[in-house]
Amino acid sequence: LRESEARYKGIIDTQEELISRTLPDGTHIFANPAYCRYYEKPCDEILGSRFRPRIPHEEHSLIRKHFASLTRENPVAYIQHRVILPDGEVHWQSWTDQAIFNEKGEIVEYQSVGRDITEMILAEETGEMAKRKLTLLSRITRHDILNQITILKFFLDQAREEPDHTDIGDFIVKLDRVAKNIESQIAFTREYEDIGVKVPVWQNVREVLSKV
C-alpha cells in the first residue's frame, strides 16, 4: 500500500496540470505542486483553507452554472474561463471538474484538473484576426483586378469598333499599362499569402525605413 501510494504521489507531483480536491464549502484537501506554484502560494497555506483564485466578476455566473450542472448522472464537466494571477495578469484556463458523491447521492468532494491555455487562446485569436485581414485584402485585390479587366475590355471594344483607327499605338500603350497593373496586383498577392503562417520576428526599423 505504501509503495502504491508513493507511486501515485510521484505521478501527481510531477504533473504539469493543476490538480486539486475540495470539499463542497471550498476547503482544499489536496493540491499538487503545480497548482501551488501557479498561484504562487505554499501548499501548506492552501491545504485546509478556502483559497479561491481571483476570477473576473463577469464570469462568476458561468462558473456557478458549471458546478450546478454536476449531477450523479453527469458528474464530469469541462469549462474554460479567465483568471487573475497574483501579478495582475489575466490568463485563460481550462478545467475538467468531477463531483464525487456518497451513498446518499450527496456531493462530498470536487476533483479538478486544469491547465493554462492562454497561449492557445491568443494563437486562435491571432489566427482569426489574420484570416479576417487576409479575406479583406483578397477582396480588395480582387476588386482592383476586376476594375483593370473592365478597363481592358473597354479598350478592346474601342479597338473592335474602330479597326482602322490610325492611332493604334495609343491603344497598345493603354493595353500594356493595364496588363502591367494586373501583373503588379497579382504579384502583390504573393507578398501577403504567407501572413499568419510564418512565426513573427523582430525587424530592424532603420533597415526597413532605408529600403523604403
Short mmCIF file of C-alpha atoms in Angstrom, two decimals:
data_model
loop_
_atom_site.label_atom_id
_atom_site.label_comp_id
_atom_site.label_asym_id
_atom_site.label_seq_id
_atom_site.Cartn_x
_atom_site.Cartn_y
_atom_site.Cartn_z
CA LEU A 1 0.00 0.00 0.00
CA ARG A 2 2.86 2.37 0.85
CA GLU A 3 4.58 1.55 -2.46
CA SER A 4 1.34 2.13 -4.36
CA GLU A 5 0.78 5.44 -2.55
CA ALA A 6 4.37 6.53 -3.27
CA ARG A 7 3.93 5.78 -6.99
CA TYR A 8 0.65 7.67 -7.06
CA LYS A 9 2.17 10.64 -5.27
CA GLY A 10 5.17 10.61 -7.60
CA ILE A 11 2.93 10.76 -10.65
CA ILE A 12 0.75 13.54 -9.26
CA ASP A 13 3.68 15.63 -8.01
CA THR A 14 5.38 15.63 -11.42
CA GLN A 15 2.27 16.58 -13.41
CA GLU A 16 2.22 20.00 -15.06
CA GLU A 17 -1.57 20.03 -14.88
CA LEU A 18 -3.14 21.85 -11.94
CA ILE A 19 -4.79 19.24 -9.69
CA SER A 20 -6.86 19.91 -6.60
CA ARG A 21 -9.58 18.37 -4.48
CA THR A 22 -12.00 20.48 -2.49
CA LEU A 23 -14.93 20.00 -0.17
CA PRO A 24 -18.33 21.45 -1.13
CA ASP A 25 -17.60 24.51 1.02
CA GLY A 26 -14.42 25.22 -0.95
CA THR A 27 -11.92 23.86 1.57
CA HIS A 28 -8.86 22.42 -0.18
CA ILE A 29 -7.97 18.90 0.93
CA PHE A 30 -5.38 18.33 -1.82
CA ALA A 31 -3.30 20.46 -4.20
CA ASN A 32 -0.37 19.24 -6.27
CA PRO A 33 2.89 21.26 -6.51
CA ALA A 34 2.00 22.62 -9.98
CA TYR A 35 -1.23 24.08 -8.55
CA CYS A 36 0.62 25.78 -5.70
CA ARG A 37 3.36 27.14 -7.98
CA TYR A 38 0.83 28.51 -10.42
CA TYR A 39 -0.88 30.58 -7.74
CA GLU A 40 2.45 31.40 -6.03
CA LYS A 41 1.34 30.04 -2.67
CA PRO A 42 2.89 27.39 -0.38
CA CYS A 43 0.84 24.19 -0.44
CA ASP A 44 0.50 24.18 3.36
CA GLU A 45 -1.14 27.60 3.06
CA ILE A 46 -3.66 26.31 0.52
CA LEU A 47 -4.49 22.99 2.20
CA GLY A 48 -7.21 23.33 4.80
CA SER A 49 -8.15 26.79 3.54
CA ARG A 50 -10.94 28.09 1.33
CA PHE A 51 -8.48 29.56 -1.12
CA ARG A 52 -10.22 30.88 -4.20
CA PRO A 53 -8.41 32.20 -7.28
CA ARG A 54 -9.46 35.65 -8.45
CA ILE A 55 -11.97 35.31 -11.26
CA PRO A 56 -13.26 38.27 -13.33
CA HIS A 57 -16.67 39.22 -11.96
CA GLU A 58 -18.45 38.77 -15.29
CA GLU A 59 -17.56 35.06 -15.31
CA HIS A 60 -18.83 34.19 -11.81
CA SER A 61 -22.28 33.15 -13.06
CA LEU A 62 -20.70 30.92 -15.72
CA ILE A 63 -18.71 29.05 -13.07
CA ARG A 64 -21.72 28.74 -10.75
CA LYS A 65 -23.78 27.21 -13.56
CA HIS A 66 -20.88 24.89 -14.38
CA PHE A 67 -20.74 23.37 -10.89
CA ALA A 68 -24.52 23.33 -10.58
CA SER A 69 -24.65 21.15 -13.71
CA LEU A 70 -22.69 18.33 -11.99
CA THR A 71 -25.07 15.53 -11.07
CA ARG A 72 -24.79 11.87 -10.18
CA GLU A 73 -25.81 11.01 -13.74
CA ASN A 74 -23.36 13.54 -15.23
CA PRO A 75 -20.61 14.04 -12.65
CA VAL A 76 -17.93 15.41 -15.02
CA ALA A 77 -17.94 18.72 -16.91
CA TYR A 78 -15.46 20.89 -18.81
CA ILE A 79 -15.13 24.67 -18.66
CA GLN A 80 -12.88 27.48 -19.92
CA HIS A 81 -12.63 30.79 -18.11
CA ARG A 82 -10.25 33.61 -17.24
CA VAL A 83 -8.31 34.00 -14.01
CA ILE A 84 -6.41 36.92 -12.48
CA LEU A 85 -2.96 35.81 -11.35
CA PRO A 86 -1.10 37.23 -8.34
CA ASP A 87 0.87 39.61 -10.58
CA GLY A 88 -2.39 41.01 -12.01
CA GLU A 89 -2.11 39.34 -15.40
CA VAL A 90 -5.28 37.81 -16.84
CA HIS A 91 -4.85 34.26 -18.15
CA TRP A 92 -7.16 31.64 -19.63
CA GLN A 93 -7.67 28.24 -18.00
CA SER A 94 -9.45 25.02 -18.91
CA TRP A 95 -10.79 22.74 -16.17
CA THR A 96 -12.27 19.27 -16.02
CA ASP A 97 -14.25 19.06 -12.79
CA GLN A 98 -15.69 15.89 -11.29
CA ALA A 99 -18.19 15.73 -8.45
CA ILE A 100 -17.76 12.79 -6.06
CA PHE A 101 -20.93 11.53 -4.36
CA ASN A 102 -21.62 9.43 -1.26
CA GLU A 103 -24.16 6.60 -0.96
CA LYS A 104 -26.94 9.14 -0.33
CA GLY A 105 -26.23 10.94 -3.58
CA GLU A 106 -24.71 13.97 -1.85
CA ILE A 107 -21.61 15.71 -3.17
CA VAL A 108 -18.73 15.16 -0.76
CA GLU A 109 -15.80 16.36 -2.89
CA TYR A 110 -14.84 18.01 -6.13
CA GLN A 111 -11.80 16.86 -8.07
CA SER A 112 -10.43 19.41 -10.54
CA VAL A 113 -7.74 19.07 -13.20
CA GLY A 114 -6.82 22.21 -15.10
CA ARG A 115 -4.20 23.86 -17.25
CA ASP A 116 -3.27 27.29 -18.56
CA ILE A 117 -4.43 27.71 -22.17
CA THR A 118 -3.56 31.39 -22.59
CA GLU A 119 -1.10 30.79 -25.44
CA MET A 120 -3.62 28.61 -27.28
CA ILE A 121 -6.38 31.23 -26.93
CA LEU A 122 -4.09 34.03 -28.10
CA ALA A 123 -2.92 31.91 -31.04
CA GLU A 124 -6.53 31.26 -32.04
CA GLU A 125 -7.41 34.95 -31.76
CA THR A 126 -4.32 35.92 -33.78
CA GLY A 127 -5.17 33.32 -36.41
CA GLU A 128 -8.75 34.58 -36.68
CA MET A 129 -7.55 38.18 -36.97
CA ALA A 130 -5.04 37.24 -39.68
CA LYS A 131 -7.77 35.32 -41.52
CA ARG A 132 -10.12 38.33 -41.43
CA LYS A 133 -7.37 40.65 -42.67
CA LEU A 134 -6.40 38.27 -45.47
CA THR A 135 -10.02 37.91 -46.51
CA LEU A 136 -10.44 41.68 -46.63
CA LEU A 137 -7.18 42.14 -48.53
CA SER A 138 -8.11 39.41 -51.02
CA ARG A 139 -11.48 41.05 -51.60
CA ILE A 140 -9.89 44.45 -52.23
CA THR A 141 -7.24 43.00 -54.55
CA ARG A 142 -9.85 41.01 -56.48
CA HIS A 143 -11.92 44.17 -56.86
CA ASP A 144 -8.90 46.11 -58.16
CA ILE A 145 -8.04 43.42 -60.69
CA LEU A 146 -11.64 43.27 -61.93
CA ASN A 147 -11.54 47.05 -62.40
CA GLN A 148 -8.45 46.72 -64.57
CA ILE A 149 -10.07 43.94 -66.60
CA THR A 150 -13.11 46.20 -67.15
CA ILE A 151 -10.79 48.91 -68.48
CA LEU A 152 -9.05 46.33 -70.66
CA LYS A 153 -12.35 45.20 -72.16
CA PHE A 154 -13.33 48.82 -72.77
CA PHE A 155 -10.17 49.44 -74.81
CA LEU A 156 -10.64 46.18 -76.73
CA ASP A 157 -14.23 47.16 -77.57
CA GLN A 158 -12.97 50.50 -78.83
CA ALA A 159 -10.39 48.77 -80.99
CA ARG A 160 -13.07 46.49 -82.46
CA GLU A 161 -15.40 49.42 -83.16
CA GLU A 162 -12.63 51.40 -84.85
CA PRO A 163 -10.46 48.77 -86.57
CA ASP A 164 -8.95 51.37 -88.91
CA HIS A 165 -8.07 53.77 -86.12
CA THR A 166 -4.85 55.46 -87.10
CA ASP A 167 -3.62 55.88 -83.53
CA ILE A 168 -3.31 52.11 -82.81
CA GLY A 169 -0.11 52.79 -80.93
CA ASP A 170 -2.10 54.67 -78.27
CA PHE A 171 -4.33 51.61 -77.77
CA ILE A 172 -1.29 49.38 -77.38
CA VAL A 173 0.20 51.70 -74.77
CA LYS A 174 -3.05 51.73 -72.80
CA LEU A 175 -3.46 47.94 -73.03
CA ASP A 176 0.14 47.45 -71.95
CA ARG A 177 -0.41 49.73 -68.95
CA VAL A 178 -3.49 47.77 -67.88
CA ALA A 179 -1.64 44.47 -68.28
CA LYS A 180 1.20 45.76 -66.10
CA ASN A 181 -1.28 46.92 -63.45
CA ILE A 182 -2.85 43.46 -63.32
CA GLU A 183 0.59 41.86 -63.20
CA SER A 184 1.58 44.14 -60.31
CA GLN A 185 -1.58 43.36 -58.34
CA ILE A 186 -1.13 39.62 -58.81
CA ALA A 187 2.50 39.94 -57.69
CA PHE A 188 1.29 41.80 -54.61
CA THR A 189 -0.81 38.81 -53.56
CA ARG A 190 2.43 36.83 -53.21
CA GLU A 191 3.61 39.35 -50.62
CA TYR A 192 0.84 38.58 -48.17
CA GLU A 193 -0.03 34.93 -48.90
CA ASP A 194 2.26 33.79 -46.04
CA ILE A 195 0.89 36.25 -43.47
CA GLY A 196 -0.04 34.33 -40.33
CA VAL A 197 1.88 31.25 -41.50
CA LYS A 198 5.42 32.23 -40.55
CA VAL A 199 6.47 32.99 -36.99
CA PRO A 200 6.79 36.78 -36.39
CA VAL A 201 10.36 38.03 -35.99
CA TRP A 202 11.85 41.33 -34.90
CA GLN A 203 12.58 43.78 -37.71
CA ASN A 204 15.37 46.37 -37.91
CA VAL A 205 13.42 49.63 -38.21
CA ARG A 206 16.38 51.61 -39.58
CA GLU A 207 16.97 49.00 -42.27
CA VAL A 208 13.29 48.80 -43.23
CA LEU A 209 12.96 52.59 -43.50
CA SER A 210 16.15 52.93 -45.51
CA LYS A 211 14.84 50.36 -48.01
CA VAL A 212 11.54 52.22 -48.29
#
